[in-house]
Every structure is written in C-alpha cells, then in structure tokens.
Amino acid sequence: MFFPMFVNVENKEILVIGGGKIGARKAELLKEYGGNVTVYSEVVTEEALTKIEGIKIVNKNLSHDENEIKELVKKYFVVVAATNDEELNDKIAHICIAENVLVNNVSSKTEMNSMFGAIVKNKEFQIGISSYGKSCRRSKALKGRVQKVIDEIAAMSE
C-alpha cells in the first residue's frame, strides 16, 4: 500500500531509463514540475522526447550488470525504469530500493517504492488519484469527473 504524498522535484536530478512512449510521458511530466531530467536510452523511439526543452538524452545501452546500474542510479533523487525489458526494470527497481532512491517501475504494480498517480489540477487545486495500480481506466474516468468538480468550484469563486 502506497502512502499518498506530494514531493517537490524542482531542481532534483531525475533519471528516466527508456526512450519510448511511457518514458517520454514520464520525462515530460517530471520536467513540467521542474526536475532536471536525464533520459538514458540506447535508442529514443518516441520522437516527442527529443522536442522537450531542457531534457538531457544519453544514448547508451544499459546492461544488466548490477554494479553498472548501481553506479548510474545512486546520484539521482528519482529513477523511472521504463525500458521494454521487464527483467531489467525489476533489477533497476531492486537496486534503487536498496540504495534508498525513489523508483517507479512502469512494468510492475509492486516492484517499486514510488508510484505516479493521475493528476487533476487547476489554479487552486492539485489532486492525485491512485487505484493502487489496479485500474488505470477507472482512474482516468475518475480523473475526468474530479476535473469537472474542481473547475465548477473555481468558476464559483470568480
């Protein structure tokens, strides 16, 4: 069970391992919140990733070697394991957890110590929604309904 908490990532070093669609989405979100985002991927398959201003891209393959992974991740505040290799993502997650680094593993619902929730926000409120990783579709449905409610409340105060 994950404790809901908001974390300031502004000016924090953040590593996204994987240059695909999910990695790009996570990198863009973390950059939006002020993180110093580095994407580590042998091949960037998501072109949108290359267009995000201020993101550093390191085109290098990450091996399964535990020492190499440990040396890479230990200097980061948050790591997102977003490769297309579930075994590698799990290995990254286990190493990060052992090193007390926050890690989000996109290929697992349990092998991580931090989770991204759906975000609903306007000028007055920011709300995080989580289904404990069980139902992304239902989280998105709830997100839409909550957005309508906070927009209605914002309109009443204008």
Tab-separated table of N, CA, C and O in Angstrom, residues 74-154:
chain	number	residue	atom	x	y	z
A	74	LYS	N	22.635	5.850	-8.289
A	74	LYS	CA	22.835	6.346	-6.921
A	74	LYS	C	22.921	7.865	-6.806
A	74	LYS	O	22.747	8.400	-5.728
A	75	LYS	N	23.139	8.558	-7.906
A	75	LYS	CA	23.238	10.020	-7.839
A	75	LYS	C	21.914	10.725	-8.166
A	75	LYS	O	21.864	11.941	-8.232
A	76	TYR	N	20.842	9.938	-8.328
A	76	TYR	CA	19.550	10.521	-8.686
A	76	TYR	C	18.570	10.490	-7.522
A	76	TYR	O	18.610	9.594	-6.686
A	77	PHE	N	17.677	11.469	-7.500
A	77	PHE	CA	16.626	11.575	-6.496
A	77	PHE	C	15.464	10.625	-6.844
A	77	PHE	O	14.908	9.973	-5.970
A	78	VAL	N	15.108	10.592	-8.130
A	78	VAL	CA	14.045	9.723	-8.631
A	78	VAL	C	14.541	9.037	-9.893
A	78	VAL	O	15.185	9.661	-10.732
A	79	VAL	N	14.222	7.743	-10.010
A	79	VAL	CA	14.530	6.979	-11.215
A	79	VAL	C	13.226	6.377	-11.722
A	79	VAL	O	12.434	5.852	-10.937
A	80	VAL	N	13.022	6.452	-13.025
A	80	VAL	CA	11.887	5.784	-13.661
A	80	VAL	C	12.453	4.682	-14.543
A	80	VAL	O	13.225	4.958	-15.467
A	81	ALA	N	12.091	3.435	-14.224
A	81	ALA	CA	12.523	2.289	-15.027
A	81	ALA	C	11.457	2.053	-16.085
A	81	ALA	O	10.395	1.500	-15.803
A	82	ALA	N	11.731	2.512	-17.308
A	82	ALA	CA	10.728	2.478	-18.376
A	82	ALA	C	11.275	1.831	-19.643
A	82	ALA	O	10.999	2.282	-20.752
A	83	THR	N	12.044	0.768	-19.466
A	83	THR	CA	12.553	0.062	-20.640
A	83	THR	C	11.490	-0.925	-21.108
A	83	THR	O	10.480	-1.144	-20.442
A	84	ASN	N	11.735	-1.554	-22.251
A	84	ASN	CA	10.806	-2.590	-22.725
A	84	ASN	C	11.239	-3.979	-22.241
A	84	ASN	O	10.786	-4.986	-22.766
A	85	ASP	N	12.084	-4.015	-21.231
A	85	ASP	CA	12.617	-5.252	-20.664
A	85	ASP	C	12.196	-5.333	-19.189
A	85	ASP	O	12.785	-4.670	-18.330
A	86	GLU	N	11.166	-6.124	-18.899
A	86	GLU	CA	10.638	-6.213	-17.531
A	86	GLU	C	11.688	-6.671	-16.530
A	86	GLU	O	11.740	-6.165	-15.403
A	87	GLU	N	12.522	-7.608	-16.930
A	87	GLU	CA	13.571	-8.104	-16.029
A	87	GLU	C	14.540	-6.981	-15.659
A	87	GLU	O	14.928	-6.828	-14.500
A	88	LEU	N	14.926	-6.182	-16.651
A	88	LEU	CA	15.829	-5.052	-16.393
A	88	LEU	C	15.139	-4.009	-15.517
A	88	LEU	O	15.743	-3.489	-14.575
A	89	ASN	N	13.882	-3.706	-15.790
A	89	ASN	CA	13.147	-2.749	-14.950
A	89	ASN	C	13.106	-3.223	-13.500
A	89	ASN	O	13.300	-2.429	-12.584
A	90	ASP	N	12.842	-4.515	-13.292
A	90	ASP	CA	12.812	-5.056	-11.930
A	90	ASP	C	14.181	-4.949	-11.261
A	90	ASP	O	14.279	-4.606	-10.084
A	91	LYS	N	15.235	-5.230	-12.024
A	91	LYS	CA	16.589	-5.137	-11.470
A	91	LYS	C	16.912	-3.696	-11.071
A	91	LYS	O	17.439	-3.439	-9.985
A	92	ILE	N	16.555	-2.756	-11.944
A	92	ILE	CA	16.757	-1.330	-11.641
A	92	ILE	C	16.003	-0.971	-10.366
A	92	ILE	O	16.550	-0.319	-9.469
A	93	ALA	N	14.754	-1.420	-10.264
A	93	ALA	CA	13.923	-1.108	-9.094
A	93	ALA	C	14.536	-1.663	-7.818
A	93	ALA	O	14.627	-0.952	-6.808
A	94	HIS	N	14.976	-2.901	-7.842
A	94	HIS	CA	15.557	-3.517	-6.638
A	94	HIS	C	16.829	-2.792	-6.197
A	94	HIS	O	17.044	-2.576	-4.998
A	95	ILE	N	17.640	-2.395	-7.152
A	95	ILE	CA	18.868	-1.680	-6.824
A	95	ILE	C	18.537	-0.300	-6.246
A	95	ILE	O	19.115	0.109	-5.235
A	96	CYS	N	17.603	0.401	-6.859
A	96	CYS	CA	17.206	1.717	-6.348
A	96	CYS	C	16.660	1.614	-4.932
A	96	CYS	O	17.008	2.427	-4.067
A	97	ILE	N	15.819	0.633	-4.694
A	97	ILE	CA	15.246	0.453	-3.362
A	97	ILE	C	16.357	0.205	-2.339
A	97	ILE	O	16.366	0.801	-1.265
A	98	ALA	N	17.317	-0.621	-2.700
A	98	ALA	CA	18.438	-0.907	-1.795
A	98	ALA	C	19.290	0.337	-1.539
A	98	ALA	O	19.882	0.484	-0.472
A	99	GLU	N	19.338	1.246	-2.520
A	99	GLU	CA	20.140	2.471	-2.409
A	99	GLU	C	19.328	3.652	-1.875
A	99	GLU	O	19.816	4.780	-1.865
A	100	ASN	N	18.085	3.402	-1.460
A	100	ASN	CA	17.188	4.461	-0.969
A	100	ASN	C	16.949	5.559	-2.000
A	100	ASN	O	16.908	6.751	-1.674
A	101	VAL	N	16.786	5.152	-3.244
A	101	VAL	CA	16.445	6.056	-4.332
A	101	VAL	C	14.986	5.790	-4.696
A	101	VAL	O	14.584	4.629	-4.823
A	102	LEU	N	14.194	6.853	-4.843
A	102	LEU	CA	12.816	6.669	-5.271
A	102	LEU	C	12.802	6.093	-6.682
A	102	LEU	O	13.509	6.587	-7.564
A	103	VAL	N	12.008	5.038	-6.892
A	103	VAL	CA	11.957	4.407	-8.203
A	103	VAL	C	10.528	4.058	-8.566
A	103	VAL	O	9.759	3.565	-7.749
A	104	ASN	N	10.196	4.347	-9.817
A	104	ASN	CA	8.914	3.971	-10.395
A	104	ASN	C	9.217	2.970	-11.505
A	104	ASN	O	9.981	3.264	-12.414
A	105	ASN	N	8.648	1.792	-11.393
A	105	ASN	CA	8.859	0.712	-12.360
A	105	ASN	C	7.596	0.585	-13.191
A	105	ASN	O	6.575	0.124	-12.703
A	106	VAL	N	7.657	0.972	-14.459
A	106	VAL	CA	6.454	1.027	-15.288
A	106	VAL	C	5.916	-0.347	-15.665
A	106	VAL	O	4.778	-0.461	-16.093
A	107	SER	N	6.708	-1.392	-15.486
A	107	SER	CA	6.249	-2.725	-15.884
A	107	SER	C	5.788	-3.575	-14.705
A	107	SER	O	5.552	-4.766	-14.855
A	108	SER	N	5.639	-2.970	-13.530
A	108	SER	CA	5.208	-3.720	-12.356
A	108	SER	C	4.247	-2.881	-11.522
A	108	SER	O	4.317	-1.653	-11.535
A	109	LYS	N	3.383	-3.559	-10.811
A	109	LYS	CA	2.476	-2.868	-9.899
A	109	LYS	C	2.993	-2.926	-8.466
A	109	LYS	O	2.456	-2.280	-7.580
A	110	THR	N	4.049	-3.704	-8.235
A	110	THR	CA	4.553	-3.886	-6.875
A	110	THR	C	6.046	-3.637	-6.724
A	110	THR	O	6.494	-3.251	-5.648
A	111	GLU	N	6.837	-3.869	-7.735
A	111	GLU	CA	8.297	-3.782	-7.634
A	111	GLU	C	8.769	-2.346	-7.826
A	111	GLU	O	9.353	-1.985	-8.847
A	112	MET	N	8.485	-1.499	-6.826
A	112	MET	CA	8.876	-0.087	-6.850
A	112	MET	C	8.615	0.486	-5.476
A	112	MET	O	7.969	-0.151	-4.651
A	113	ASN	N	9.104	1.697	-5.242
A	113	ASN	CA	8.804	2.366	-3.978
A	113	ASN	C	8.122	3.711	-4.191
A	113	ASN	O	7.914	4.461	-3.246
A	114	SER	N	7.783	4.031	-5.435
A	114	SER	CA	7.009	5.241	-5.713
A	114	SER	C	6.143	5.011	-6.939
A	114	SER	O	6.510	4.261	-7.837
A	115	MET	N	4.997	5.643	-6.920
A	115	MET	CA	4.008	5.424	-7.965
A	115	MET	C	3.508	6.780	-8.458
A	115	MET	O	3.377	7.714	-7.681
A	116	PHE	N	3.236	6.890	-9.734
A	116	PHE	CA	2.668	8.100	-10.307
A	116	PHE	C	1.150	7.945	-10.311
A	116	PHE	O	0.635	6.968	-10.838
A	117	GLY	N	0.463	8.916	-9.743
A	117	GLY	CA	-0.991	8.909	-9.789
A	117	GLY	C	-1.477	9.771	-10.941
A	117	GLY	O	-0.711	10.516	-11.551
A	118	ALA	N	-2.769	9.671	-11.222
A	118	ALA	CA	-3.381	10.585	-12.176
A	118	ALA	C	-3.455	11.944	-11.496
A	118	ALA	O	-3.743	12.031	-10.305
A	119	ILE	N	-3.186	13.001	-12.242
A	119	ILE	CA	-3.147	14.341	-11.665
A	119	ILE	C	-4.298	15.169	-12.213
A	119	ILE	O	-4.508	15.240	-13.424
A	120	VAL	N	-5.020	15.786	-11.300
A	120	VAL	CA	-6.087	16.722	-11.653
A	120	VAL	C	-5.687	18.058	-11.043
A	120	VAL	O	-5.361	18.126	-9.851
A	121	LYS	N	-5.692	19.111	-11.850
A	121	LYS	CA	-5.267	20.387	-11.290
A	121	LYS	C	-5.909	21.553	-12.023
A	121	LYS	O	-6.336	21.432	-13.169
A	122	ASN	N	-5.970	22.650	-11.310
A	122	ASN	CA	-6.294	23.950	-11.869
A	122	ASN	C	-5.476	24.965	-11.077
A	122	ASN	O	-4.552	24.577	-10.371
A	123	LYS	N	-5.826	26.241	-11.148
A	123	LYS	CA	-5.025	27.258	-10.449
A	123	LYS	C	-5.099	27.143	-8.930
A	123	LYS	O	-4.218	27.611	-8.225
A	124	GLU	N	-6.160	26.526	-8.420
A	124	GLU	CA	-6.378	26.479	-6.975
A	124	GLU	C	-6.079	25.128	-6.333
A	124	GLU	O	-5.664	25.056	-5.183
A	125	PHE	N	-6.290	24.050	-7.081
A	125	PHE	CA	-6.173	22.708	-6.511
A	125	PHE	C	-5.263	21.814	-7.347
A	125	PHE	O	-5.162	21.970	-8.561
A	126	GLN	N	-4.660	20.854	-6.651
A	126	GLN	CA	-3.951	19.754	-7.308
A	126	GLN	C	-4.326	18.495	-6.544
A	126	GLN	O	-4.141	18.415	-5.332
A	127	ILE	N	-4.850	17.532	-7.262
A	127	ILE	CA	-5.333	16.303	-6.638
A	127	ILE	C	-4.696	15.120	-7.338
A	127	ILE	O	-4.663	15.054	-8.564
A	128	GLY	N	-4.171	14.186	-6.546
A	128	GLY	CA	-3.613	12.957	-7.089
A	128	GLY	C	-4.592	11.806	-6.894
A	128	GLY	O	-5.213	11.691	-5.844
A	129	ILE	N	-4.733	10.970	-7.922
A	129	ILE	CA	-5.657	9.842	-7.866
A	129	ILE	C	-4.883	8.560	-8.134
A	129	ILE	O	-4.108	8.474	-9.079
A	130	SER	N	-5.125	7.565	-7.306
A	130	SER	CA	-4.490	6.268	-7.498
A	130	SER	C	-5.490	5.153	-7.264
A	130	SER	O	-6.337	5.240	-6.384
A	131	SER	N	-5.368	4.113	-8.067
A	131	SER	CA	-6.188	2.915	-7.868
A	131	SER	C	-5.286	1.781	-7.374
A	131	SER	O	-5.569	0.619	-7.627
A	132	TYR	N	-4.189	2.144	-6.715
A	132	TYR	CA	-3.183	1.177	-6.253
A	132	TYR	C	-2.604	0.386	-7.424
A	132	TYR	O	-2.197	-0.754	-7.275
A	133	GLY	N	-2.610	0.984	-8.617
A	133	GLY	CA	-2.083	0.326	-9.801
A	133	GLY	C	-2.996	-0.730	-10.372
A	133	GLY	O	-2.620	-1.471	-11.270
A	134	LYS	N	-4.223	-0.817	-9.880
A	134	LYS	CA	-5.123	-1.895	-10.295
A	134	LYS	C	-5.986	-1.562	-11.502
A	134	LYS	O	-6.360	-2.452	-12.243
A	135	SER	N	-6.344	-0.291	-11.682
A	135	SER	CA	-7.279	0.033	-12.752
A	135	SER	C	-7.017	1.422	-13.312
A	135	SER	O	-7.643	2.395	-12.905
A	136	CYS	N	-6.113	1.492	-14.277
A	136	CYS	CA	-5.785	2.783	-14.892
A	136	CYS	C	-7.009	3.370	-15.587
A	136	CYS	O	-7.223	4.581	-15.555
A	137	ARG	N	-7.809	2.535	-16.212
A	137	ARG	CA	-9.000	3.003	-16.919
A	137	ARG	C	-9.971	3.695	-15.954
A	137	ARG	O	-10.502	4.753	-16.231
A	138	ARG	N	-10.177	3.097	-14.794
A	138	ARG	CA	-11.097	3.687	-13.816
A	138	ARG	C	-10.506	4.959	-13.197
A	138	ARG	O	-11.223	5.903	-12.903
A	139	SER	N	-9.174	4.988	-13.021
A	139	SER	CA	-8.528	6.209	-12.528
A	139	SER	C	-8.739	7.354	-13.506
A	139	SER	O	-9.012	8.488	-13.104
A	140	LYS	N	-8.615	7.061	-14.805
A	140	LYS	CA	-8.832	8.097	-15.823
A	140	LYS	C	-10.270	8.587	-15.808
A	140	LYS	O	-10.536	9.781	-15.959
A	141	ALA	N	-11.221	7.671	-15.626
A	141	ALA	CA	-12.634	8.065	-15.555
A	141	ALA	C	-12.868	8.971	-14.345
A	141	ALA	O	-13.538	10.006	-14.447
A	142	LEU	N	-12.305	8.597	-13.215
A	142	LEU	CA	-12.444	9.402	-12.006
A	142	LEU	C	-11.762	10.758	-12.188
A	142	LEU	O	-12.294	11.793	-11.771
A	143	LYS	N	-10.626	10.761	-12.845
A	143	LYS	CA	-9.900	11.996	-13.100
A	143	LYS	C	-10.778	12.988	-13.856
A	143	LYS	O	-10.852	14.163	-13.496
A	144	GLY	N	-11.474	12.522	-14.864
A	144	GLY	CA	-12.355	13.389	-15.643
A	144	GLY	C	-13.475	13.975	-14.799
A	144	GLY	O	-13.804	15.167	-14.905
A	145	ARG	N	-14.057	13.167	-13.930
A	145	ARG	CA	-15.150	13.636	-13.067
A	145	ARG	C	-14.646	14.631	-12.016
A	145	ARG	O	-15.285	15.639	-11.751
A	146	VAL	N	-13.489	14.347	-11.429
A	146	VAL	CA	-12.924	15.248	-10.426
A	146	VAL	C	-12.545	16.582	-11.076
A	146	VAL	O	-12.747	17.649	-10.489
A	147	GLN	N	-12.017	16.537	-12.296
A	147	GLN	CA	-11.660	17.771	-13.008
A	147	GLN	C	-12.883	18.657	-13.178
A	147	GLN	O	-12.821	19.868	-12.965
A	148	LYS	N	-14.008	18.063	-13.533
A	148	LYS	CA	-15.246	18.844	-13.682
A	148	LYS	C	-15.635	19.499	-12.359
A	148	LYS	O	-16.043	20.662	-12.333
A	149	VAL	N	-15.509	18.771	-11.259
A	149	VAL	CA	-15.876	19.310	-9.942
A	149	VAL	C	-14.976	20.481	-9.565
A	149	VAL	O	-15.467	21.539	-9.146
A	150	ILE	N	-13.671	20.346	-9.710
A	150	ILE	CA	-12.794	21.449	-9.296
A	150	ILE	C	-12.934	22.645	-10.233
A	150	ILE	O	-12.791	23.786	-9.802
A	151	ASP	N	-13.252	22.385	-11.496
A	151	ASP	CA	-13.491	23.507	-12.415
A	151	ASP	C	-14.775	24.248	-12.031
A	151	ASP	O	-14.836	25.481	-12.114
A	152	GLU	N	-15.804	23.505	-11.614
A	152	GLU	CA	-17.047	24.131	-11.150
A	152	GLU	C	-16.794	24.976	-9.911
A	152	GLU	O	-17.296	26.097	-9.785
A	153	ILE	N	-16.023	24.457	-8.977
A	153	ILE	CA	-15.702	25.192	-7.756
A	153	ILE	C	-14.904	26.443	-8.079
A	153	ILE	O	-15.146	27.517	-7.527
A	154	ALA	N	-13.966	26.343	-9.012
A	154	ALA	CA	-13.176	27.506	-9.407
A	154	ALA	C	-14.058	28.566	-10.049
A	154	ALA	O	-13.888	29.770	-9.806
